[in-house]
Amino acid sequence: MKNKVQNKGGAQLTINGKTYDLPVLGGSVGPDVIDIRTLYRDAGVFTYDPGFTSTASCESQITYIDGDKGVLLYRGYPIDQLADNASFIETAYLLLHGDLPTHDELETFDWTIRRHTMLHDQFDQFFRGFRRDAHPMAIMVGTVGALSAFYHDSTDINDLQARTISAHRMIAKMPTIAARAYKYSIGQPFITPRNDLDYAANFLRMCFAVPAEDYEVSPTLARAMDKIFILHADHEQNASTSTVRLAGSSGANPFACIASGIASLWGPAHGGANEAALTMLEEIGSVDRIPEFVRRAKDKNDPFRLMGFGHRVYKNYDPRATVMRDTCHAVLDELGVRDEPLLAVAMELERIALEDEYFVEKKLYPNIDFYSGITLRAMGFPTDMFTVLFAVARTVGWIAQWSEMIEDPSQKIGRPRQVFTGAPERAYVKRDQR
Ligand code: CMC
């Protein structure tokens, strides 16, 4: 990556009467940043920013979000335009390479990904080491980490070709691993990928076909799956992506880095939110119980939150939620389950929350997870698979961000500092004197 950050002026910081000049840098769009790289060296202080709410950790040219305006761009292209017109594979190419592919580039990339879908035969034995009731995300963390043991010919991070092959392998094999995690949990035999099917259709078939009966992939459901993958493909420096970058900054191999991203994504405040949103809708159960849950969400003394509402970055409607809402309706229509009681609860909850002063004032809009949970459930996925599907899609973003970091000349090993409030130095007290 060629650094493009520009000088935008200076800022002054006065500490104990002494003033320090700090450069102000800027990108192509978005807020400027104060460059504090020399602050500790010159002034002997750190900055304090738990949760990194005011800290840019890297320069990036992949994804841009304007949370106040509800804008999400992949390489400059608005997410709704990509979801409506592009395929996931086309979007993956865009995220990895920076520009939309030509017809030939897309064909070659698509063909390459289709030819990497199979797993090493011995890899399948890995799944059998897990208990049948293991959460599929636990299986994902373990097996994706294990890829580095099977494909160690592509783990040299300083070799562009090795990096490219590992990227292709992960994008292609992730649906196969995810489908196997599901099949294993329900005790059904693994379904071999079919490379004549596109990415989403192949994945749905690997999840829902059985050796005794093939699965006819509905074009509407395959398109919905593809859109879900597009919407989840990248989201700049979120927790899991930052985890991948931090893990990768030490020079760790790409498979291990992606496994660390999967671990971070699993949390309910991040990728686990669609599962949590659906569990919450099930717990609410009927429209008449919504006020009780809304009251609990507003109660400061109650830890309950409305899952699927609010976002760290979007303080406006999540642009992915708009696309996901339409996709959700298309899937429910296709499957003829429009009267699904859960959807009625979801729609009413959305209406109340959008009008309620508490949610309006705090700008807590429904996020993508609110609708994706309902859609995936209607498609036949159990709730514990939701985050797995998110991981399949986000793998592309993680790899694009990881590659960008490796190619960034200003990249350093990530090493945050701390404000220490523990015990200062004290002498060891022998056991018999305590
Ligand atoms: N329900 C009720 N109150 C909420 C909610 C909610 N879902 N979200 C935030 N608040 C309140 C919170 O209590 C706080 O109130 P106060 O200012 O009175 O203390 C205020 O809104 C700000 O909350 P915050 O936790 O400081 O905001 P944040 O930006 O740190 O948190 C969030 C963002 C996504 C973690 C949070 O909104 C949340 O927990 N939402 C539910 C979980 C969820 O849906 N997560 C999916 C995120 S989207 C998927 C992804 O991109 O990974």
Short mmCIF file of C-alpha atoms and ligand atoms in Angstrom, two decimals, residues 235 268-271 273 297 300 305-312 315 320 358-359 362 364 367 369 390, ligand 1:
data_model
loop_
_atom_site.label_atom_id
_atom_site.label_comp_id
_atom_site.label_asym_id
_atom_site.label_seq_id
_atom_site.Cartn_x
_atom_site.Cartn_y
_atom_site.Cartn_z
CA HIS A 235 -16.74 -2.80 8.11
CA PRO A 268 -22.59 -10.80 21.54
CA ALA A 269 -21.72 -7.09 21.21
CA HIS A 270 -20.23 -7.81 17.76
CA GLY A 271 -21.04 -10.70 15.43
CA ALA A 273 -25.67 -9.86 18.03
CA ALA A 297 -34.11 -1.67 28.04
CA LYS A 300 -30.54 2.01 34.01
CA ARG A 305 -30.48 -4.12 26.13
CA LEU A 306 -32.55 -4.38 22.99
CA MET A 307 -30.34 -6.63 20.89
CA GLY A 308 -30.09 -5.53 17.27
CA PHE A 309 -30.38 -1.86 18.21
CA GLY A 310 -27.62 0.71 18.39
CA HIS A 311 -24.20 0.78 16.87
CA ARG A 312 -20.82 2.09 17.92
CA LYS A 315 -25.67 7.12 14.92
CA ARG A 320 -27.01 -2.30 5.61
CA TYR A 358 -35.15 7.17 24.71
CA PHE A 359 -34.12 5.44 21.48
CA LYS A 362 -29.69 8.18 21.91
CA LEU A 364 -30.43 3.77 18.70
CA ASN A 367 -28.86 -2.51 12.97
CA ASP A 369 -28.38 -7.97 12.89
CA PHE A 390 -21.04 -13.57 9.33
N1 CMC B 1 -30.70 -0.98 24.19
C1 CMC B 1 -30.87 -0.07 25.18
N2 CMC B 1 -30.01 0.92 25.46
C2 CMC B 1 -28.91 0.99 24.70
C3 CMC B 1 -28.66 0.08 23.66
C4 CMC B 1 -29.61 -0.91 23.41
N3 CMC B 1 -29.43 -1.81 22.43
N4 CMC B 1 -27.49 0.39 23.07
C5 CMC B 1 -27.01 1.46 23.71
N5 CMC B 1 -27.86 1.83 24.70
C6 CMC B 1 -27.71 3.00 25.58
C7 CMC B 1 -26.66 2.74 26.65
O1 CMC B 1 -27.23 2.20 27.82
C8 CMC B 1 -26.09 4.12 26.85
O2 CMC B 1 -26.97 4.84 27.68
P1 CMC B 1 -26.39 5.98 28.68
O3 CMC B 1 -25.76 7.01 27.81
O4 CMC B 1 -27.62 6.45 29.39
O5 CMC B 1 -25.40 5.28 29.57
C9 CMC B 1 -26.14 4.76 25.47
O6 CMC B 1 -27.21 4.06 24.78
C10 CMC B 1 -24.86 4.62 24.69
O7 CMC B 1 -24.47 3.25 24.72
P2 CMC B 1 -22.98 2.73 24.64
O8 CMC B 1 -22.92 1.34 25.14
O9 CMC B 1 -22.08 3.73 25.29
O10 CMC B 1 -22.75 2.80 23.08
P3 CMC B 1 -21.64 2.05 22.32
O11 CMC B 1 -21.44 2.80 21.06
O12 CMC B 1 -20.47 1.78 23.17
O13 CMC B 1 -22.32 0.61 22.05
C11 CMC B 1 -23.34 -1.27 21.02
C12 CMC B 1 -22.71 0.14 20.83
C13 CMC B 1 -23.60 -1.88 19.64
C14 CMC B 1 -22.35 -2.17 21.77
C15 CMC B 1 -24.64 -1.13 21.83
O14 CMC B 1 -25.54 -0.26 21.17
C16 CMC B 1 -25.30 -2.47 22.09
O15 CMC B 1 -24.95 -3.15 23.07
N6 CMC B 1 -26.31 -2.88 21.23
C17 CMC B 1 -26.92 -4.17 21.35
C18 CMC B 1 -26.03 -5.22 20.74
C19 CMC B 1 -26.02 -5.15 19.22
O16 CMC B 1 -27.05 -5.09 18.57
N7 CMC B 1 -24.79 -5.21 18.65
C20 CMC B 1 -24.60 -5.27 17.20
C21 CMC B 1 -23.77 -4.18 16.68
S1 CMC B 1 -23.83 -4.18 14.90
C22 CMC B 1 -22.90 -5.51 14.41
C23 CMC B 1 -21.49 -5.21 14.14
O17 CMC B 1 -21.17 -4.31 13.35
O18 CMC B 1 -20.66 -5.94 14.73
#
